[in-house]
PDB file of C-alpha atoms in Angstrom:
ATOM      1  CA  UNK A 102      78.937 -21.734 -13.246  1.00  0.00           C
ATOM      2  CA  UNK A 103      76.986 -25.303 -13.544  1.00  0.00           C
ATOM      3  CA  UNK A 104      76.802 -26.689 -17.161  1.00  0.00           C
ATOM      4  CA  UNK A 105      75.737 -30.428 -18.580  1.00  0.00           C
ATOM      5  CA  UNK A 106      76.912 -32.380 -21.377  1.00  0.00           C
ATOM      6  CA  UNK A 107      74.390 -35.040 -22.846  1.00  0.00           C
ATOM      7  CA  UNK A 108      76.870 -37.033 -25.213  1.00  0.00           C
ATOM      8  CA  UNK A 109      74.428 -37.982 -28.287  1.00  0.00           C
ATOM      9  CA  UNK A 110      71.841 -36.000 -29.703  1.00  0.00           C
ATOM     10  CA  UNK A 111      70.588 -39.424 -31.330  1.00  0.00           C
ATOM     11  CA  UNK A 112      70.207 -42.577 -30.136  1.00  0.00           C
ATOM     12  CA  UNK A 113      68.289 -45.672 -31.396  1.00  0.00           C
ATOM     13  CA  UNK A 114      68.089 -48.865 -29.679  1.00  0.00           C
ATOM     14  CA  UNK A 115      65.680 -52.250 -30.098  1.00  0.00           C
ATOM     15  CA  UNK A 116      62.559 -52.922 -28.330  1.00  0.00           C
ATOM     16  CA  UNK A 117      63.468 -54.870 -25.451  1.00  0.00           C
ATOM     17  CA  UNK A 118      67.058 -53.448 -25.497  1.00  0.00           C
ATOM     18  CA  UNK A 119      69.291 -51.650 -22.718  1.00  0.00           C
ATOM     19  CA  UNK A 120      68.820 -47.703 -22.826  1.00  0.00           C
ATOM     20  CA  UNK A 121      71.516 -45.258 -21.879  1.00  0.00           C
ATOM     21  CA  UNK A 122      71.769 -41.782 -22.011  1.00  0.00           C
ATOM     22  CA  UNK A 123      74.654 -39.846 -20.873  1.00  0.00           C
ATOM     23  CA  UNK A 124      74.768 -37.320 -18.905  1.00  0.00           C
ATOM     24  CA  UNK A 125      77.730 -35.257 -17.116  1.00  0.00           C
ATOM     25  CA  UNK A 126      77.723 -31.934 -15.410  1.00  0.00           C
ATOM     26  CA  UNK A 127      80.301 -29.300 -14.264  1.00  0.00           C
ATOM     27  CA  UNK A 128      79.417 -27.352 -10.905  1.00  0.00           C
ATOM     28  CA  UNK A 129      81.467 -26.490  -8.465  1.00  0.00           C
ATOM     29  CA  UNK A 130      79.588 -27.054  -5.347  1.00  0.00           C
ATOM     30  CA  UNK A 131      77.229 -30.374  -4.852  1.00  0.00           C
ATOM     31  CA  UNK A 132      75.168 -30.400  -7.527  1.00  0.00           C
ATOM     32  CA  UNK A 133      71.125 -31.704  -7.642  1.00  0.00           C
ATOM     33  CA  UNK A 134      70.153 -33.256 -11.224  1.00  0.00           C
ATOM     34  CA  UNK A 135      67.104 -34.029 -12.790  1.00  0.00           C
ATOM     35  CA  UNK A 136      66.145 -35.962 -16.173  1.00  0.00           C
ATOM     36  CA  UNK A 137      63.297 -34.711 -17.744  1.00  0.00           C
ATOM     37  CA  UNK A 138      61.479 -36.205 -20.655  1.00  0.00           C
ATOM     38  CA  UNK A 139      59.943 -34.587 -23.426  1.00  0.00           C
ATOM     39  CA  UNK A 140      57.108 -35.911 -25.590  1.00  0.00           C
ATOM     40  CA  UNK A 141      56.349 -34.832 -28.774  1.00  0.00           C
ATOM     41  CA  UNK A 142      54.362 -31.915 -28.956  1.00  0.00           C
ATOM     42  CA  UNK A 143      54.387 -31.894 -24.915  1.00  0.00           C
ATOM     43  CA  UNK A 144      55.972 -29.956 -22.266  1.00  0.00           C
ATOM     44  CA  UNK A 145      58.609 -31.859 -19.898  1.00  0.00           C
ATOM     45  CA  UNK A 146      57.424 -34.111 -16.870  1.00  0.00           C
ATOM     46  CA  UNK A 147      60.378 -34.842 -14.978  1.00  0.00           C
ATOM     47  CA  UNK A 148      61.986 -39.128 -14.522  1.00  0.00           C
ATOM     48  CA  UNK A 149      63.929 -38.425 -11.545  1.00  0.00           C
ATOM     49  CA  UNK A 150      66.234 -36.477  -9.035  1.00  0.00           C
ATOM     50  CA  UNK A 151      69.106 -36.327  -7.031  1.00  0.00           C
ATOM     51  CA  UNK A 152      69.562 -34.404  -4.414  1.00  0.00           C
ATOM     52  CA  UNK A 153      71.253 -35.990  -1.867  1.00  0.00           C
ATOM     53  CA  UNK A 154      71.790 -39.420  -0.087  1.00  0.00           C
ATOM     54  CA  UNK A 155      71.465 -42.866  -2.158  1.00  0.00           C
ATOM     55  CA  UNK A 156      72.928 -42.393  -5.590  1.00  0.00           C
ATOM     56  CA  UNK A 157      70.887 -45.051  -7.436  1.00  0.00           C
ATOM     57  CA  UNK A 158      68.049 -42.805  -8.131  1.00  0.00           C
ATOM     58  CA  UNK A 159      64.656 -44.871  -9.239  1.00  0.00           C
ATOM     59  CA  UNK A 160      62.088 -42.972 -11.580  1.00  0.00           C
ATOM     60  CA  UNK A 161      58.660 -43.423 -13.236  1.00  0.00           C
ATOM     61  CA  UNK A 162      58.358 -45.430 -16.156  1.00  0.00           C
ATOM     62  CA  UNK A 163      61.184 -48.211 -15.371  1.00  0.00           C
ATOM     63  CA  UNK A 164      64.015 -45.653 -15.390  1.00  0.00           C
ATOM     64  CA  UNK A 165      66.965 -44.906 -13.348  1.00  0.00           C
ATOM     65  CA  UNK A 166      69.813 -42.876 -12.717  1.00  0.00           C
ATOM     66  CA  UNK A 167      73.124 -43.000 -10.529  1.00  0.00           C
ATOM     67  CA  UNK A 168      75.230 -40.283  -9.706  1.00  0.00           C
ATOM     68  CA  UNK A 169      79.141 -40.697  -9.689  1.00  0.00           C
ATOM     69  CA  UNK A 170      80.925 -38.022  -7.568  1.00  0.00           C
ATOM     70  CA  UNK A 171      84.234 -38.940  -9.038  1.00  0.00           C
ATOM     71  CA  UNK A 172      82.846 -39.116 -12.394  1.00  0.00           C
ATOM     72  CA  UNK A 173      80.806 -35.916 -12.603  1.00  0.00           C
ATOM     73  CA  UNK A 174      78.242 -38.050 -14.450  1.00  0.00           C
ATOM     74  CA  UNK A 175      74.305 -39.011 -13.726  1.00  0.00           C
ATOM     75  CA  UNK A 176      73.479 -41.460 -16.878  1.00  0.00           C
ATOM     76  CA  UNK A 177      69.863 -42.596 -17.574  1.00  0.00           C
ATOM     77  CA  UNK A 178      69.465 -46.492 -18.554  1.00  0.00           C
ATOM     78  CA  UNK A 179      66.617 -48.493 -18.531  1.00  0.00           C
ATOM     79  CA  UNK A 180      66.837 -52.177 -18.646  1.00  0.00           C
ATOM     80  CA  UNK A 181      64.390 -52.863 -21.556  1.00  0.00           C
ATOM     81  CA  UNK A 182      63.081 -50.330 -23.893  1.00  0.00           C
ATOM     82  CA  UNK A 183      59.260 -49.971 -24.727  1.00  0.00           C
ATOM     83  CA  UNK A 184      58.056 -48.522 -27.810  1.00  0.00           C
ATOM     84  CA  UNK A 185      56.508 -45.992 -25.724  1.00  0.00           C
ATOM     85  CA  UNK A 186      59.780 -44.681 -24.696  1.00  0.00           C
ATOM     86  CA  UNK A 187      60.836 -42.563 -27.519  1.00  0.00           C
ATOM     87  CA  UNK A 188      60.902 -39.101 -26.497  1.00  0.00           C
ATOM     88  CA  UNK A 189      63.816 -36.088 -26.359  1.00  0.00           C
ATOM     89  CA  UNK A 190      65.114 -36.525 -22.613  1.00  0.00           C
ATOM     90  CA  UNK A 191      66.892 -33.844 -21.052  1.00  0.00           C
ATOM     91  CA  UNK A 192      69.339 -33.624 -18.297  1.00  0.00           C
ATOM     92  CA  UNK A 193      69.438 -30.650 -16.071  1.00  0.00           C
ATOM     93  CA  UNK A 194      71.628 -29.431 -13.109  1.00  0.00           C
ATOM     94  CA  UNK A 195      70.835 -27.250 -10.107  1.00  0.00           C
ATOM     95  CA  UNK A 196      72.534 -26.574  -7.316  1.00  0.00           C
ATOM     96  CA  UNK A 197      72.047 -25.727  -3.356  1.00  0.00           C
ATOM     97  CA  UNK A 198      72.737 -22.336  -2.119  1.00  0.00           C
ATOM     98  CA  UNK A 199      72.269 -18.587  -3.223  1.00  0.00           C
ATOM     99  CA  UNK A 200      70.696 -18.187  -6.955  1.00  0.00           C
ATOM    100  CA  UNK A 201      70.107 -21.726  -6.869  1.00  0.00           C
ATOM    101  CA  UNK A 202      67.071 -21.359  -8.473  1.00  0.00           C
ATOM    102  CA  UNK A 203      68.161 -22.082 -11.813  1.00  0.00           C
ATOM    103  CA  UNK A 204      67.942 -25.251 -14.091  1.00  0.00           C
ATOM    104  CA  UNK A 205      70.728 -25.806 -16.453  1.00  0.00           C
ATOM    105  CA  UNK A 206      69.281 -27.876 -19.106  1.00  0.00           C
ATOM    106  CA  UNK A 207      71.501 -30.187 -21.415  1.00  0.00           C
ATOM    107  CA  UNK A 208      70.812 -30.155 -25.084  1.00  0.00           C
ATOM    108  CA  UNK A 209      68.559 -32.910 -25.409  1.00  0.00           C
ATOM    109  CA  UNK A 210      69.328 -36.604 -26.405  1.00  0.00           C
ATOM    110  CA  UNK A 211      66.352 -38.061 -29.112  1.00  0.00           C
ATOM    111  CA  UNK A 212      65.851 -41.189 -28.139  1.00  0.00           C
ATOM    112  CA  UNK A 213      63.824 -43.545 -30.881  1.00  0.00           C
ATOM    113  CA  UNK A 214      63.075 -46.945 -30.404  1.00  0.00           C
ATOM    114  CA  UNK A 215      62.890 -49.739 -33.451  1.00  0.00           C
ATOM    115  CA  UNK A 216      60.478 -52.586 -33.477  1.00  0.00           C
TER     116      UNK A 216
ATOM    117  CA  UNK B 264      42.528 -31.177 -13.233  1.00  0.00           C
ATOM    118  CA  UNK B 265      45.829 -29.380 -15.108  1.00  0.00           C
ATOM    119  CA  UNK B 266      48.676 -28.842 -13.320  1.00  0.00           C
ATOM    120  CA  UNK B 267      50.077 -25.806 -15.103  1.00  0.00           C
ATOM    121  CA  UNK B 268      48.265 -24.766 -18.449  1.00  0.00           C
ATOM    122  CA  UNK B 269      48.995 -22.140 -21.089  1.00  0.00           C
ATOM    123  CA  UNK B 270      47.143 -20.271 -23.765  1.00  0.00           C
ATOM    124  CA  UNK B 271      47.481 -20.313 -26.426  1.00  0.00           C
ATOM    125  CA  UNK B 272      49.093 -23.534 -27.285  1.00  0.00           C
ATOM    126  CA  UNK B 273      49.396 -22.158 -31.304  1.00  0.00           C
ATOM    127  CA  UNK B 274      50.043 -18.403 -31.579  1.00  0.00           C
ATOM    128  CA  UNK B 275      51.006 -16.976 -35.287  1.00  0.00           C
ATOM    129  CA  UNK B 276      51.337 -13.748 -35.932  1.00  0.00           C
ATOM    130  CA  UNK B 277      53.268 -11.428 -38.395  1.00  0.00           C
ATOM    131  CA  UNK B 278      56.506  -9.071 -37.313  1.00  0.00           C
ATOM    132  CA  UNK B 279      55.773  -6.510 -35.301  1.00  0.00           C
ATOM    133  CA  UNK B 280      52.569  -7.610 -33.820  1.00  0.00           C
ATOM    134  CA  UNK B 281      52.299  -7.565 -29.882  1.00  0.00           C
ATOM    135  CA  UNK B 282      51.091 -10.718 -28.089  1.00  0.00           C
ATOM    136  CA  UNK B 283      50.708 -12.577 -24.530  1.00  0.00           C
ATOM    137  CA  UNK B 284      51.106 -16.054 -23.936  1.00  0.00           C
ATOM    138  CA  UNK B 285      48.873 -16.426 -20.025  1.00  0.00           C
ATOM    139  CA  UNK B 286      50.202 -19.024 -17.498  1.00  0.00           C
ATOM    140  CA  UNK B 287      48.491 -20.808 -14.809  1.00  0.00           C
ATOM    141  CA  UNK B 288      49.089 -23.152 -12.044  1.00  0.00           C
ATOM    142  CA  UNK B 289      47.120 -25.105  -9.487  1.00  0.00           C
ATOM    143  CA  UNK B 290      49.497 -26.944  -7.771  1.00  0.00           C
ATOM    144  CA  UNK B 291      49.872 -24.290  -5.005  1.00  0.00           C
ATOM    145  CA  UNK B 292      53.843 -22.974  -6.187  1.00  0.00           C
ATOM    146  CA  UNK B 293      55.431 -19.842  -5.031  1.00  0.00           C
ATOM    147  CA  UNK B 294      57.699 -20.152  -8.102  1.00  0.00           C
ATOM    148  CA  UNK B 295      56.998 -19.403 -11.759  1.00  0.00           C
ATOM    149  CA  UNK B 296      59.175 -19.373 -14.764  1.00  0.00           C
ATOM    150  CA  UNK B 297      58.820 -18.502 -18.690  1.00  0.00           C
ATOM    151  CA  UNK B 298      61.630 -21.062 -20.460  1.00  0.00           C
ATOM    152  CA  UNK B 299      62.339 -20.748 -24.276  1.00  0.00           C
ATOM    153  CA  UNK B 300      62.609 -23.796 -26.407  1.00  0.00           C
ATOM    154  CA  UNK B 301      64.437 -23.350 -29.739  1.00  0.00           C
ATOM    155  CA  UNK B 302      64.596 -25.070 -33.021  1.00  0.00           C
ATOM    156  CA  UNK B 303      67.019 -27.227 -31.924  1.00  0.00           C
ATOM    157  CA  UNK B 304      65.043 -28.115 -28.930  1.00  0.00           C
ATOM    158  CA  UNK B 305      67.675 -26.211 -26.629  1.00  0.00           C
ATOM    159  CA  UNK B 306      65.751 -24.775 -23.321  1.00  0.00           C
ATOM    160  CA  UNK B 307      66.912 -21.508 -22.173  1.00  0.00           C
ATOM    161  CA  UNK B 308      65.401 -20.047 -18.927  1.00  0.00           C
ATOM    162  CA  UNK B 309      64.352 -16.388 -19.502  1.00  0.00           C
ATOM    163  CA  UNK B 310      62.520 -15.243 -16.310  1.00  0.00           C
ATOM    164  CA  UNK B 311      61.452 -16.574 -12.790  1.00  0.00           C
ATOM    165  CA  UNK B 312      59.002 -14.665 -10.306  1.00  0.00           C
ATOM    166  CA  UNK B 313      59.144 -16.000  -6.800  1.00  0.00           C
ATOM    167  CA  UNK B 314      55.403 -14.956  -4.781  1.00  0.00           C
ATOM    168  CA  UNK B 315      55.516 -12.367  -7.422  1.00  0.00           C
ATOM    169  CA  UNK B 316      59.010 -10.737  -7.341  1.00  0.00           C
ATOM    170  CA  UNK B 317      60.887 -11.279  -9.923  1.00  0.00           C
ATOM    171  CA  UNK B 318      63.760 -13.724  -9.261  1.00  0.00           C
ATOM    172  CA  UNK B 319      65.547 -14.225 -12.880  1.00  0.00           C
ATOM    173  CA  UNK B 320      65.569 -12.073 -15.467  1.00  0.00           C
ATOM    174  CA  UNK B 321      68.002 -13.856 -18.161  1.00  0.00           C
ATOM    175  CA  UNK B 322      69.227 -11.580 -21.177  1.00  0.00           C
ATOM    176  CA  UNK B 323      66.179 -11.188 -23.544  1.00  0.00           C
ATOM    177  CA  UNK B 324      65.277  -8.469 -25.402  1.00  0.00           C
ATOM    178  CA  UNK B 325      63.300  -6.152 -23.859  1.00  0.00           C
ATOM    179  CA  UNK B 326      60.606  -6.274 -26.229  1.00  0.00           C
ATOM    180  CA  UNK B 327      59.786  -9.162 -23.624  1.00  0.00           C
ATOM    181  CA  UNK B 328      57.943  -8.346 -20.612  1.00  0.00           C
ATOM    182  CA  UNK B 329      56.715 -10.870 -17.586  1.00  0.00           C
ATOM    183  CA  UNK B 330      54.140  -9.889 -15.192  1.00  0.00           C
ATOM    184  CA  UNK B 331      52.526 -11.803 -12.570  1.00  0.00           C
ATOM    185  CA  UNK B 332      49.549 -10.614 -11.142  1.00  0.00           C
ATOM    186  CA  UNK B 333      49.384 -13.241  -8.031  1.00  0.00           C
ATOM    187  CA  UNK B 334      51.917 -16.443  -7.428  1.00  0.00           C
ATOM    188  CA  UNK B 335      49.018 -18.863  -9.252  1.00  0.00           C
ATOM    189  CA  UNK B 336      49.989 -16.460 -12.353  1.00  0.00           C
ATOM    190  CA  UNK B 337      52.644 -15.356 -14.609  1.00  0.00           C
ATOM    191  CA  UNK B 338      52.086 -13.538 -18.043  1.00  0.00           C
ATOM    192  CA  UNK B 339      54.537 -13.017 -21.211  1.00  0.00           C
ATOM    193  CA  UNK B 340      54.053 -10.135 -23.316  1.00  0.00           C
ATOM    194  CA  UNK B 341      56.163  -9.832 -26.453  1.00  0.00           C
ATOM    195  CA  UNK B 342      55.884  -6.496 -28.090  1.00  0.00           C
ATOM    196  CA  UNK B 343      57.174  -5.732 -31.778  1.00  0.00           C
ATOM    197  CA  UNK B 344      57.407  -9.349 -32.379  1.00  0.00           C
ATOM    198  CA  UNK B 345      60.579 -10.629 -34.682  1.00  0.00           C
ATOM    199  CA  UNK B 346      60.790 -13.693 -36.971  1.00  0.00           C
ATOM    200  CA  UNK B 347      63.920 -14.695 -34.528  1.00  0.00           C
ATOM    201  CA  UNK B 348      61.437 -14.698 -31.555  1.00  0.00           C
ATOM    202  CA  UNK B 349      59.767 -18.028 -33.297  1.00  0.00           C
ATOM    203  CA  UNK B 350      60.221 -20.795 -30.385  1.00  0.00           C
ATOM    204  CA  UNK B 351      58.220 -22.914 -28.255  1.00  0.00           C
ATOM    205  CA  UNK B 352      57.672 -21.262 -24.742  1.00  0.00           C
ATOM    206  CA  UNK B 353      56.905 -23.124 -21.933  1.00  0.00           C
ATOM    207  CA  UNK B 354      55.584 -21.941 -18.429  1.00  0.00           C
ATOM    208  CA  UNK B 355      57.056 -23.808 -15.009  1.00  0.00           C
ATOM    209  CA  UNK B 356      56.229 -23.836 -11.503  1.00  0.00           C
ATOM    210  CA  UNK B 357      57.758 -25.632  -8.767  1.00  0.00           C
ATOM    211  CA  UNK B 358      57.080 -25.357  -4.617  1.00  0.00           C
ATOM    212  CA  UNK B 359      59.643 -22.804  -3.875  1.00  0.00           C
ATOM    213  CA  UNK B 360      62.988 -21.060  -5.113  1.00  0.00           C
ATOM    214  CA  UNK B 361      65.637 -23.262  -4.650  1.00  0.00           C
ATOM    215  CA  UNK B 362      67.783 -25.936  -6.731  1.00  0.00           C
ATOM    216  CA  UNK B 363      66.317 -28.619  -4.563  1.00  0.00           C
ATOM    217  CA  UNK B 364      62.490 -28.636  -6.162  1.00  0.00           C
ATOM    218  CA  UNK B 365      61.989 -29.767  -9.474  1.00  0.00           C
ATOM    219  CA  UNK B 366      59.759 -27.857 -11.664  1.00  0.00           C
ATOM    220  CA  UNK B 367      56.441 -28.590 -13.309  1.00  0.00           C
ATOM    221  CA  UNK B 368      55.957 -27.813 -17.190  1.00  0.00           C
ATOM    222  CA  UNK B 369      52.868 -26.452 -18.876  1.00  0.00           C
ATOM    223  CA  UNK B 370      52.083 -28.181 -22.117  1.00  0.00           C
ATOM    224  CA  UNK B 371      53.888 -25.199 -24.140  1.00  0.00           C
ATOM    225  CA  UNK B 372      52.907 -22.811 -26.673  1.00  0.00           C
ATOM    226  CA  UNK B 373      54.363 -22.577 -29.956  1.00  0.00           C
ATOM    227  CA  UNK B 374      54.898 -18.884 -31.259  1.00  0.00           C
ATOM    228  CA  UNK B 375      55.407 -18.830 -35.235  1.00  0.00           C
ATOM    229  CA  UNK B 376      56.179 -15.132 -36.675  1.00  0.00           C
ATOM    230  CA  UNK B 377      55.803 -14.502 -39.657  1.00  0.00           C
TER     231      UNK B 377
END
């Protein structure tokens, strides 16, 4: 069974400042992992992925991710936040092989921005 | 051009009413989900049709019924509706089955039972 743990349901940072979001799954075989981001009143587009190969994952909208192995973790930061950032952001797990399908979505982290 | 759209985006409706929320995506997918979005913004996957065949059927009430009439389409019917079944739902498509492809979101529709 995969699972992910997004440690904050709240967080507030300064225009212009760092952003990170945790994120850290459980899955016994190699996982994939997405971050999604929601806006309000939209559906979900998704940042980025991991499947396999380099672990420094680059999204849309200034935002990356890297996966640790040894960590179990796949954090979102961003090196300077824009107003335009605050959303809900989900992480989400899949995995290759049978019934791989499925998404295992985080609970959500709120991220708001202050002028 | 929309990527994967829903309608209604508002539904309300009292207890017991039937509805359909309709789903539809041009991006070409052979995958198609129906997610659940509660209060609490927690997203729960509920079914998946693969070139229609259903893939995932999660545990939902029965009352709840997906049908896809051709892999650009995948329908949720919701008979006897309950207050409980209040949520945002929101459609998905991606390429193919498999943990591998991400997944494409309609814009959601938000069910309110009263």
């Amino acid at each position: 069974a995969q699972s992910v743990t997004q440690l904050g349901s709240h967080v507030s940072v300064s225009e212009g400042a760092l952003v990170l979001l945790r994120c850290n799954y459980s899955s016994s075989v190699p996982p994939y992992l997405f971050w999604y981001v929601q806006y309000p009143n939209q559906g979900l587009q998704l940042l980025l992925k991991y499947t396999t190969g380099a672990t420094l994952v680059k999204g849309i909208n200034g935002f990356e991710a890297e996966f640790k192995k040894s960590e179990t973790s796949f954090h979102l930061t961003k090196p300077s936040a824009h107003m335009s950032d605050a959303a809900e952001y989900f992480c989400a797990v899949s995995y290759s092989g049978a019934g791989s399908y499925q998404l295992t979505f985080g609970k959500g982290t709120k991220l708001s921005v202050i002028p | 051009d929309t990527a994967v759209s829903q309608t209604p985006k508002y539904l309300v409706t009292q207890m017991g009413n039937d509805k359909s929320i309709k789903c539809e995506q041009n991006l070409g997918h052979d995958t198609m989900y129906w997610y659940k979005q509660d209060s609490k913004k927690f997203l729960k996957i509920m079914f998946s049709y693969n070139n229609k065949e259903l893939i995932i059927n999660e545990t939902v009430p029965n009352r709840f019924s997906p049908k896809s009439p051709d892999k650009a389409h995948l329908n949720l019917h919701i008979n006897s509706l309950e207050l409980g079944d209040s949520a945002v739902y929101f459609c998905a498509s991606s390429q193919m089955r498999g943990g591998f492809y991400e997944q494409y979101f309609g814009p959601g529709t938000r069910l309110t039972v009263t």
